């Protein structure tokens, strides 16, 4: 949700929306259908091949086709389960039907000589992959039904050789079911552990995002009335590396727009540190001294592991009499829009914080109605690729320099599509008449 306040300043900070994790549940609902499609396909192909291929035996065609037909009935019922998730508790009826279907297929294609008995492994694995040790017993019963069904349908006696074969098959298949069930259990345990870790990480990120948003100013009641400020920040993730800030100083107000290289929590932490140190340096004096102290605060020494992160920053002090003193630490994306229609870039050759070691304070005199517009490089992405993006952004800003319109229109562009980088805008207008009116 955007945070909005009325008054001298309007600031908005928006976190990206995240869709609920429905993919896993959706995938789980389609698994029974996938299982039954395979079983039905195997049964139908087995029946057709038995008819067409001379070296395959058909001993009872009605039973063979009845078995294939039962798998298709199971397929239709599985489709109903997918369409009606509230019926999911009846899922095991489908593999139970498959055990009978494969038994009929076996009886109709040669009984003990049938090559299709191995198909019973499909419903065995289907059931055994479900949680709970009882799902090892169910496949054992189903396999016995598949094996004994030809004897019942054919009304024949079960010989000693068949009994031995039944025992061997049951032992082998119960082993397969047990291994499958244990692997599924271990996978479920690992998945649950990963989900717990993900929920914990998401909670921590959400808290970090809340803290970061709380650090950004949303009102300007403490700064002089001569300075009107508008700002917006659209991070690509919950926690972004962009930030803006403003606070009162002795003779006016200070403003900052920073862009930490990178995204996520690490960049957000660096952004919070840069903002805090700049604020604590309010009584230092010139902007370059404040930036220098910030760089010192981020310097962890040569022996410490490097983060290879740096911060581009535009730091500005504006007095009520219209003197703007500023430092451009590798930022280069601040435009002065003159009330008379002219414009100029406020940029220097100084390096970003974390790379450079010294910065220069520049001074510019503002006229009534002048607007200083500073943006992060994510804003340029809204105007296309290449060097032409900078020209298009400049023309866009010059066409309508009103801070309200600038921030509103850039925000609209930022929300219109998926952005690869944070979009942050800070616009300040100098209106000395408002200060006089307040007095």
Short mmCIF file of C-alpha atoms in Angstrom, two decimals:
data_model
loop_
_atom_site.label_atom_id
_atom_site.label_comp_id
_atom_site.label_asym_id
_atom_site.label_seq_id
_atom_site.Cartn_x
_atom_site.Cartn_y
_atom_site.Cartn_z
CA UNK A 1 0.00 0.00 0.00
CA UNK A 2 1.20 3.48 -0.75
CA UNK A 3 1.73 5.82 2.15
CA UNK A 4 0.37 9.28 1.50
CA UNK A 5 0.29 12.45 3.53
CA UNK A 6 -1.03 15.84 2.66
CA UNK A 7 0.69 19.15 3.34
CA UNK A 8 3.97 20.51 2.10
CA UNK A 9 5.20 17.11 1.02
CA UNK A 10 3.81 13.95 -0.47
CA UNK A 11 5.90 10.79 -0.26
CA UNK A 12 4.91 7.36 -1.42
CA UNK A 13 6.70 4.09 -0.80
CA UNK A 14 5.32 1.00 -2.45
CA UNK A 15 6.43 -2.59 -2.06
CA UNK A 16 5.90 -5.03 -4.94
CA UNK A 17 2.91 -7.33 -4.77
CA UNK A 18 3.63 -11.01 -4.31
CA UNK A 19 1.26 -13.69 -5.52
CA UNK A 20 0.26 -16.43 -3.12
CA UNK A 21 2.23 -19.68 -3.60
CA UNK A 22 -0.54 -21.60 -5.38
CA UNK A 23 1.68 -23.35 -7.90
CA UNK A 24 2.58 -26.18 -5.53
CA UNK A 25 -1.04 -26.86 -4.64
CA UNK A 26 -2.11 -26.70 -8.29
CA UNK A 27 0.61 -29.14 -9.26
CA UNK A 28 -0.43 -31.50 -6.44
CA UNK A 29 -4.02 -31.55 -7.70
CA UNK A 30 -2.98 -32.55 -11.23
CA UNK A 31 -0.73 -35.45 -10.10
CA UNK A 32 -3.57 -38.06 -9.80
CA UNK A 33 -4.69 -37.23 -13.32
CA UNK A 34 -1.15 -37.65 -14.62
CA UNK A 35 -0.84 -41.02 -12.86
CA UNK A 36 -4.10 -42.31 -14.29
CA UNK A 37 -3.32 -41.09 -17.81
CA UNK A 38 -0.17 -43.25 -17.74
CA UNK A 39 -2.00 -46.32 -16.38
CA UNK A 40 -4.88 -45.98 -18.85
CA UNK A 41 -2.49 -45.49 -21.76
CA UNK A 42 -0.46 -48.58 -20.80
CA UNK A 43 -3.61 -50.72 -20.44
CA UNK A 44 -5.19 -49.61 -23.72
CA UNK A 45 -1.92 -49.96 -25.66
CA UNK A 46 -1.40 -53.43 -24.12
CA UNK A 47 -4.87 -54.53 -25.23
CA UNK A 48 -4.46 -53.14 -28.75
CA UNK A 49 -0.99 -54.68 -29.15
CA UNK A 50 -2.31 -58.05 -27.95
CA UNK A 51 -4.85 -57.98 -30.77
CA UNK A 52 -2.52 -56.72 -33.49
CA UNK A 53 0.74 -58.53 -32.70
CA UNK A 54 0.74 -62.29 -33.46
CA UNK A 55 3.29 -63.20 -30.78
CA UNK A 56 1.05 -61.81 -28.01
CA UNK A 57 -1.74 -64.06 -26.69
CA UNK A 58 -5.38 -63.17 -26.18
CA UNK A 59 -6.96 -65.83 -23.96
CA UNK A 60 -10.13 -63.93 -23.00
CA UNK A 61 -10.93 -60.87 -25.08
CA UNK A 62 -13.90 -59.69 -22.96
CA UNK A 63 -11.76 -59.66 -19.79
CA UNK A 64 -8.91 -57.92 -21.62
CA UNK A 65 -11.14 -55.13 -22.92
CA UNK A 66 -12.99 -54.91 -19.60
CA UNK A 67 -9.65 -54.25 -17.90
CA UNK A 68 -8.76 -51.52 -20.40
CA UNK A 69 -12.24 -50.04 -20.04
CA UNK A 70 -11.95 -49.91 -16.23
CA UNK A 71 -8.78 -47.83 -16.50
CA UNK A 72 -10.66 -45.38 -18.72
CA UNK A 73 -13.45 -45.21 -16.13
CA UNK A 74 -10.77 -44.46 -13.56
CA UNK A 75 -9.42 -41.75 -15.84
CA UNK A 76 -12.83 -40.09 -16.05
CA UNK A 77 -13.25 -40.28 -12.28
CA UNK A 78 -9.79 -38.77 -11.78
CA UNK A 79 -10.78 -35.87 -14.01
CA UNK A 80 -13.77 -35.33 -11.73
CA UNK A 81 -11.46 -35.31 -8.69
CA UNK A 82 -9.31 -32.62 -10.27
CA UNK A 83 -12.35 -30.53 -11.15
CA UNK A 84 -13.86 -31.02 -7.68
CA UNK A 85 -11.04 -30.80 -5.10
CA UNK A 86 -13.49 -31.45 -2.27
CA UNK A 87 -13.72 -35.06 -3.52
CA UNK A 88 -9.96 -35.64 -3.10
CA UNK A 89 -10.58 -38.03 -0.19
CA UNK A 90 -11.85 -40.59 -2.73
CA UNK A 91 -8.60 -40.59 -4.71
CA UNK A 92 -7.53 -44.07 -3.57
CA UNK A 93 -10.60 -45.56 -5.25
CA UNK A 94 -8.88 -45.00 -8.60
CA UNK A 95 -5.72 -47.10 -8.00
CA UNK A 96 -7.93 -49.70 -6.28
CA UNK A 97 -9.91 -49.93 -9.52
CA UNK A 98 -6.63 -50.16 -11.44
CA UNK A 99 -5.59 -53.26 -9.48
CA UNK A 100 -8.79 -54.97 -10.66
CA UNK A 101 -8.31 -53.66 -14.22
CA UNK A 102 -4.75 -54.97 -14.46
CA UNK A 103 -5.90 -58.33 -13.05
CA UNK A 104 -8.52 -58.60 -15.81
CA UNK A 105 -5.94 -57.52 -18.41
CA UNK A 106 -3.58 -60.21 -17.14
CA UNK A 107 -6.30 -62.87 -17.31
CA UNK A 108 -7.26 -61.85 -20.84
CA UNK A 109 -3.68 -61.86 -22.17
CA UNK A 110 -2.34 -65.17 -21.03
CA UNK A 111 -2.73 -65.26 -17.24
CA UNK A 112 0.60 -66.56 -15.89
CA UNK A 113 2.21 -65.95 -19.27
CA UNK A 114 0.95 -62.37 -19.56
CA UNK A 115 3.72 -59.82 -20.05
CA UNK A 116 1.62 -57.06 -18.50
CA UNK A 117 1.74 -58.03 -14.82
CA UNK A 118 4.52 -55.46 -14.27
CA UNK A 119 1.93 -52.73 -14.89
CA UNK A 120 0.75 -53.28 -11.32
CA UNK A 121 3.80 -51.31 -10.21
CA UNK A 122 2.07 -48.10 -11.35
CA UNK A 123 -0.80 -48.13 -8.80
CA UNK A 124 1.60 -49.56 -6.19
CA UNK A 125 3.87 -46.51 -6.46
CA UNK A 126 0.87 -44.17 -6.68
CA UNK A 127 -0.46 -45.33 -3.32
CA UNK A 128 2.90 -45.84 -1.60
CA UNK A 129 3.99 -42.27 -2.40
CA UNK A 130 1.26 -40.94 -0.09
CA UNK A 131 2.18 -40.13 3.53
CA UNK A 132 1.50 -42.73 6.20
CA UNK A 133 2.74 -46.28 6.73
CA UNK A 134 -0.72 -47.66 5.98
CA UNK A 135 -0.04 -46.83 2.36
CA UNK A 136 2.52 -49.63 2.31
CA UNK A 137 -0.14 -52.19 3.30
CA UNK A 138 -2.74 -51.08 0.75
CA UNK A 139 -0.52 -51.87 -2.28
CA UNK A 140 0.13 -55.32 -0.79
CA UNK A 141 -3.61 -56.02 -0.75
CA UNK A 142 -4.06 -54.56 -4.24
CA UNK A 143 -1.23 -56.66 -5.69
CA UNK A 144 -2.77 -59.81 -4.17
CA UNK A 145 -6.11 -58.91 -5.81
CA UNK A 146 -4.41 -58.41 -9.19
CA UNK A 147 -2.60 -61.73 -8.90
CA UNK A 148 -5.56 -63.78 -7.63
CA UNK A 149 -8.26 -62.26 -9.86
CA UNK A 150 -7.52 -64.52 -12.88
CA UNK A 151 -7.92 -67.54 -10.60
CA UNK A 152 -11.29 -66.29 -9.37
CA UNK A 153 -12.56 -65.25 -12.81
CA UNK A 154 -11.29 -68.41 -14.48
CA UNK A 155 -12.53 -70.61 -11.61
CA UNK A 156 -9.27 -72.53 -11.47
CA UNK A 157 -7.29 -73.87 -8.56
CA UNK A 158 -4.19 -72.08 -7.35
CA UNK A 159 -1.26 -74.43 -7.82
CA UNK A 160 1.86 -74.58 -5.68
CA UNK A 161 3.90 -72.83 -8.37
CA UNK A 162 1.40 -69.99 -8.44
CA UNK A 163 1.45 -69.71 -4.67
CA UNK A 164 5.25 -69.43 -4.67
CA UNK A 165 5.07 -66.87 -7.44
CA UNK A 166 2.44 -64.90 -5.52
CA UNK A 167 4.62 -64.82 -2.41
CA UNK A 168 7.67 -63.68 -4.36
CA UNK A 169 5.69 -60.97 -6.13
CA UNK A 170 4.19 -59.74 -2.88
CA UNK A 171 7.58 -59.62 -1.16
CA UNK A 172 9.13 -57.71 -4.06
CA UNK A 173 6.26 -55.27 -4.40
CA UNK A 174 5.97 -54.66 -0.66
CA UNK A 175 9.67 -53.78 -0.75
CA UNK A 176 9.06 -51.37 -3.62
CA UNK A 177 6.13 -49.85 -1.73
CA UNK A 178 8.17 -49.49 1.46
CA UNK A 179 11.10 -47.81 -0.28
CA UNK A 180 8.77 -45.48 -2.20
CA UNK A 181 6.89 -44.55 0.98
CA UNK A 182 10.10 -43.81 2.89
CA UNK A 183 11.53 -41.70 0.06
CA UNK A 184 8.26 -39.78 -0.13
CA UNK A 185 8.31 -39.27 3.66
CA UNK A 186 11.88 -37.95 3.60
CA UNK A 187 11.05 -35.66 0.68
CA UNK A 188 8.03 -34.33 2.58
CA UNK A 189 10.18 -33.67 5.65
CA UNK A 190 12.75 -31.78 3.57
CA UNK A 191 10.01 -29.84 1.79
CA UNK A 192 8.44 -28.85 5.11
CA UNK A 193 11.83 -27.73 6.43
CA UNK A 194 12.39 -25.65 3.31
CA UNK A 195 8.91 -24.12 3.60
CA UNK A 196 9.56 -23.25 7.25
CA UNK A 197 12.84 -21.58 6.31
CA UNK A 198 11.13 -19.72 3.49
CA UNK A 199 8.37 -18.48 5.77
CA UNK A 200 10.96 -17.34 8.29
CA UNK A 201 12.96 -15.55 5.60
CA UNK A 202 9.82 -13.92 4.20
CA UNK A 203 8.84 -12.75 7.67
CA UNK A 204 12.29 -11.25 8.21
CA UNK A 205 12.24 -9.59 4.79
CA UNK A 206 8.78 -8.20 5.46
CA UNK A 207 10.02 -6.78 8.74
CA UNK A 208 13.07 -5.31 7.02
CA UNK A 209 10.81 -3.75 4.37
CA UNK A 210 8.61 -2.27 7.09
CA UNK A 211 11.63 -0.81 8.86
CA UNK A 212 13.01 0.59 5.61
CA UNK A 213 9.72 2.25 4.70
CA UNK A 214 9.45 3.71 8.19
CA UNK A 215 12.84 5.41 7.69
CA UNK A 216 11.65 7.35 4.66
CA UNK A 217 10.04 10.72 5.40
CA UNK A 218 6.37 11.16 4.53
CA UNK A 219 5.83 14.74 5.65
CA UNK A 220 7.81 17.97 5.45
CA UNK A 221 6.30 19.98 8.28
CA UNK A 222 9.76 20.56 9.77
CA UNK A 223 11.37 22.08 6.68
CA UNK A 224 10.92 25.69 5.56
CA UNK A 225 7.72 26.54 3.69
CA UNK A 226 9.84 27.92 0.85
CA UNK A 227 10.74 24.35 -0.08
CA UNK A 228 8.05 22.07 -1.46
CA UNK A 229 9.05 18.44 -1.87
CA UNK A 230 7.45 15.46 -3.59
CA UNK A 231 8.88 11.95 -3.71
CA UNK A 232 8.07 8.35 -4.59
CA UNK A 233 9.94 5.06 -4.26
CA UNK A 234 8.89 1.89 -6.13
CA UNK A 235 11.26 -0.93 -5.13
CA UNK A 236 11.42 -3.99 -7.38
CA UNK A 237 11.62 -6.20 -4.28
CA UNK A 238 10.27 -5.93 -0.76
CA UNK A 239 13.52 -4.27 0.29
CA UNK A 240 15.22 -1.94 -2.18
CA UNK A 241 18.56 -0.22 -2.49
CA UNK A 242 17.13 3.20 -3.35
CA UNK A 243 16.25 5.79 -0.74
CA UNK A 244 15.40 9.45 -0.41
CA UNK A 245 15.45 11.69 2.62
CA UNK A 246 15.00 15.26 3.80
CA UNK A 247 15.45 16.98 7.14
CA UNK A 248 15.83 20.53 8.46
CA UNK A 249 19.22 22.22 8.84
CA UNK A 250 20.15 25.52 10.42
CA UNK A 251 19.30 27.78 7.48
CA UNK A 252 17.05 25.56 5.40
CA UNK A 253 16.76 21.87 4.61
CA UNK A 254 18.89 18.98 3.38
CA UNK A 255 17.77 16.50 0.72
CA UNK A 256 19.28 13.21 -0.38
CA UNK A 257 18.65 10.64 -3.08
CA UNK A 258 20.83 7.54 -2.99
CA UNK A 259 21.09 4.38 -5.04
CA UNK A 260 22.99 1.42 -3.62
CA UNK A 261 24.40 -0.99 -6.18
CA UNK A 262 22.42 -4.21 -6.00
CA UNK A 263 19.00 -5.18 -4.72
CA UNK A 264 17.47 -6.92 -1.75
CA UNK A 265 18.21 -6.88 1.96
CA UNK A 266 21.95 -6.26 1.61
CA UNK A 267 21.43 -3.13 -0.48
CA UNK A 268 18.66 -2.02 1.89
CA UNK A 269 20.98 -2.28 4.89
CA UNK A 270 23.63 -0.16 3.17
CA UNK A 271 20.97 2.39 2.20
CA UNK A 272 19.82 2.63 5.83
CA UNK A 273 23.39 3.19 7.03
CA UNK A 274 24.07 5.91 4.41
CA UNK A 275 20.86 7.71 5.32
CA UNK A 276 21.56 7.52 9.05
CA UNK A 277 25.12 8.81 8.81
CA UNK A 278 24.12 11.67 6.53
CA UNK A 279 21.44 12.69 9.01
CA UNK A 280 23.88 12.50 11.91
CA UNK A 281 26.24 14.82 10.00
CA UNK A 282 23.70 17.66 9.85
CA UNK A 283 25.87 19.94 11.97
CA UNK A 284 29.11 19.12 10.17
CA UNK A 285 28.84 21.94 7.68
CA UNK A 286 29.19 21.60 3.92
CA UNK A 287 27.57 18.68 2.06
CA UNK A 288 30.96 17.26 1.04
CA UNK A 289 31.90 16.88 4.70
CA UNK A 290 28.68 14.97 5.38
CA UNK A 291 29.35 12.65 2.43
CA UNK A 292 32.95 12.21 3.57
CA UNK A 293 31.82 11.17 7.04
CA UNK A 294 29.40 8.72 5.48
CA UNK A 295 32.17 7.13 3.44
CA UNK A 296 34.27 6.86 6.59
CA UNK A 297 31.38 5.19 8.40
CA UNK A 298 31.10 2.60 5.66
CA UNK A 299 34.86 1.95 5.49
CA UNK A 300 35.41 -1.41 7.22
CA UNK A 301 39.15 -1.55 6.58
CA UNK A 302 41.33 -3.48 4.19
CA UNK A 303 41.32 -6.65 6.31
CA UNK A 304 37.53 -7.00 6.33
CA UNK A 305 35.68 -8.95 3.63
CA UNK A 306 34.57 -6.61 0.86
CA UNK A 307 30.95 -6.32 -0.10
CA UNK A 308 31.86 -4.81 -3.47
CA UNK A 309 28.96 -2.42 -3.04
CA UNK A 310 28.95 1.31 -3.59
CA UNK A 311 26.36 4.05 -3.37
CA UNK A 312 25.69 6.79 -5.85
CA UNK A 313 24.28 9.78 -4.04
CA UNK A 314 23.04 13.31 -4.60
CA UNK A 315 23.14 15.31 -1.34
CA UNK A 316 21.75 18.85 -1.31
CA UNK A 317 21.51 21.70 1.20
CA UNK A 318 19.07 24.50 0.28
CA UNK A 319 18.82 27.67 2.33
CA UNK A 320 15.71 29.82 2.58
CA UNK A 321 17.46 32.53 0.56
CA UNK A 322 17.81 30.19 -2.42
CA UNK A 323 21.44 29.06 -2.18
CA UNK A 324 21.75 25.39 -3.13
CA UNK A 325 24.95 23.61 -2.13
CA UNK A 326 25.25 20.09 -3.40
CA UNK A 327 27.47 17.06 -3.84
CA UNK A 328 27.09 14.62 -6.70
CA UNK A 329 28.78 11.35 -5.65
CA UNK A 330 28.73 9.45 -8.92
CA UNK A 331 24.99 9.98 -9.36
CA UNK A 332 24.67 12.28 -12.36
CA UNK A 333 20.87 12.14 -12.58
CA UNK A 334 19.81 15.46 -11.06
CA UNK A 335 18.21 18.10 -13.26
CA UNK A 336 17.66 21.75 -12.39
CA UNK A 337 14.51 22.99 -14.10
CA UNK A 338 14.47 26.79 -14.19
CA UNK A 339 11.24 28.71 -13.85
CA UNK A 340 12.12 30.64 -17.04
CA UNK A 341 12.19 27.41 -19.08
CA UNK A 342 15.92 26.72 -18.98
CA UNK A 343 17.49 23.62 -17.47
CA UNK A 344 20.87 22.22 -16.51
CA UNK A 345 22.31 19.04 -15.05
CA UNK A 346 23.76 19.14 -11.55
CA UNK A 347 26.55 16.61 -11.87
CA UNK A 348 30.26 16.29 -11.20
CA UNK A 349 33.14 13.93 -11.78
CA UNK A 350 33.23 12.80 -8.14
CA UNK A 351 33.07 9.04 -7.50
CA UNK A 352 30.37 7.16 -5.58
CA UNK A 353 30.53 6.53 -1.84
CA UNK A 354 32.57 3.40 -1.32
CA UNK A 355 34.84 4.18 -4.27
CA UNK A 356 35.91 7.79 -3.96
CA UNK A 357 37.80 9.40 -1.09
CA UNK A 358 37.01 13.11 -1.51
CA UNK A 359 34.04 15.11 -2.74
CA UNK A 360 33.47 18.70 -3.77
CA UNK A 361 30.63 20.99 -2.71
CA UNK A 362 29.12 22.93 -5.61
CA UNK A 363 26.93 25.97 -5.26
CA UNK A 364 23.94 27.03 -7.35
CA UNK A 365 21.59 29.95 -6.83
CA UNK A 366 17.90 29.19 -7.17
CA UNK A 367 15.26 31.55 -8.45
CA UNK A 368 11.63 31.47 -7.36
CA UNK A 369 9.83 28.57 -9.04
CA UNK A 370 13.00 26.59 -9.83
CA UNK A 371 12.68 22.82 -9.43
CA UNK A 372 15.45 20.33 -8.62
CA UNK A 373 14.58 16.86 -9.88
CA UNK A 374 16.74 13.90 -8.82
CA UNK A 375 16.00 10.32 -9.89
CA UNK A 376 17.57 6.89 -9.62
CA UNK A 377 18.82 5.12 -12.73
CA UNK A 378 15.73 2.88 -12.64
CA UNK A 379 13.77 5.90 -13.88
CA UNK A 380 15.83 6.00 -17.08
CA UNK A 381 14.73 2.41 -17.79
CA UNK A 382 11.19 3.77 -18.10
CA UNK A 383 12.32 5.72 -21.18
CA UNK A 384 13.89 2.87 -23.12
CA UNK A 385 17.42 1.63 -23.65
CA UNK A 386 20.57 3.38 -24.77
CA UNK A 387 21.77 6.94 -24.50
CA UNK A 388 18.52 8.19 -26.01
CA UNK A 389 16.74 7.35 -22.74
CA UNK A 390 18.50 10.24 -21.01
CA UNK A 391 17.41 12.66 -23.72
CA UNK A 392 13.83 11.41 -23.57
CA UNK A 393 13.79 11.77 -19.78
CA UNK A 394 15.16 15.31 -20.06
CA UNK A 395 12.51 16.29 -22.59
CA UNK A 396 9.85 14.71 -20.39
CA UNK A 397 10.94 16.73 -17.33
CA UNK A 398 11.31 20.03 -19.20
CA UNK A 399 7.84 19.71 -20.76
CA UNK A 400 6.06 19.87 -17.38
CA UNK A 401 8.37 20.74 -14.45
CA UNK A 402 5.64 20.90 -11.80
CA UNK A 403 6.78 18.57 -8.95
CA UNK A 404 3.31 17.10 -8.45
CA UNK A 405 2.97 16.25 -12.14
CA UNK A 406 6.53 14.95 -12.43
CA UNK A 407 6.22 12.53 -9.54
CA UNK A 408 2.71 11.45 -10.48
CA UNK A 409 3.56 10.76 -14.13
CA UNK A 410 6.81 8.98 -13.33
CA UNK A 411 4.99 6.86 -10.79
CA UNK A 412 2.40 5.93 -13.41
CA UNK A 413 5.17 4.85 -15.77
CA UNK A 414 6.82 2.86 -12.98
CA UNK A 415 3.63 1.00 -12.14
CA UNK A 416 2.76 0.32 -15.79
CA UNK A 417 5.23 -2.55 -16.16
CA UNK A 418 7.70 -4.82 -14.44
CA UNK A 419 10.86 -2.90 -13.61
CA UNK A 420 14.27 -4.48 -13.32
CA UNK A 421 15.50 -1.70 -11.03
CA UNK A 422 14.08 0.43 -8.24
CA UNK A 423 12.30 3.60 -9.37
CA UNK A 424 12.84 6.58 -7.07
CA UNK A 425 12.04 10.25 -7.67
CA UNK A 426 12.72 13.34 -5.54
CA UNK A 427 11.47 16.79 -6.66
CA UNK A 428 12.05 20.06 -4.75
CA UNK A 429 10.61 23.44 -5.70
CA UNK A 430 11.89 26.73 -4.31
CA UNK A 431 9.06 29.18 -3.52
CA UNK A 432 10.24 32.00 -1.21
CA UNK A 433 6.78 33.57 -1.35
CA UNK A 434 5.41 30.63 0.65
CA UNK A 435 7.94 31.31 3.39
CA UNK A 436 6.89 34.93 3.51
CA UNK A 437 3.22 33.90 3.67
CA UNK A 438 3.91 31.60 6.60
CA UNK A 439 5.74 34.36 8.44
#
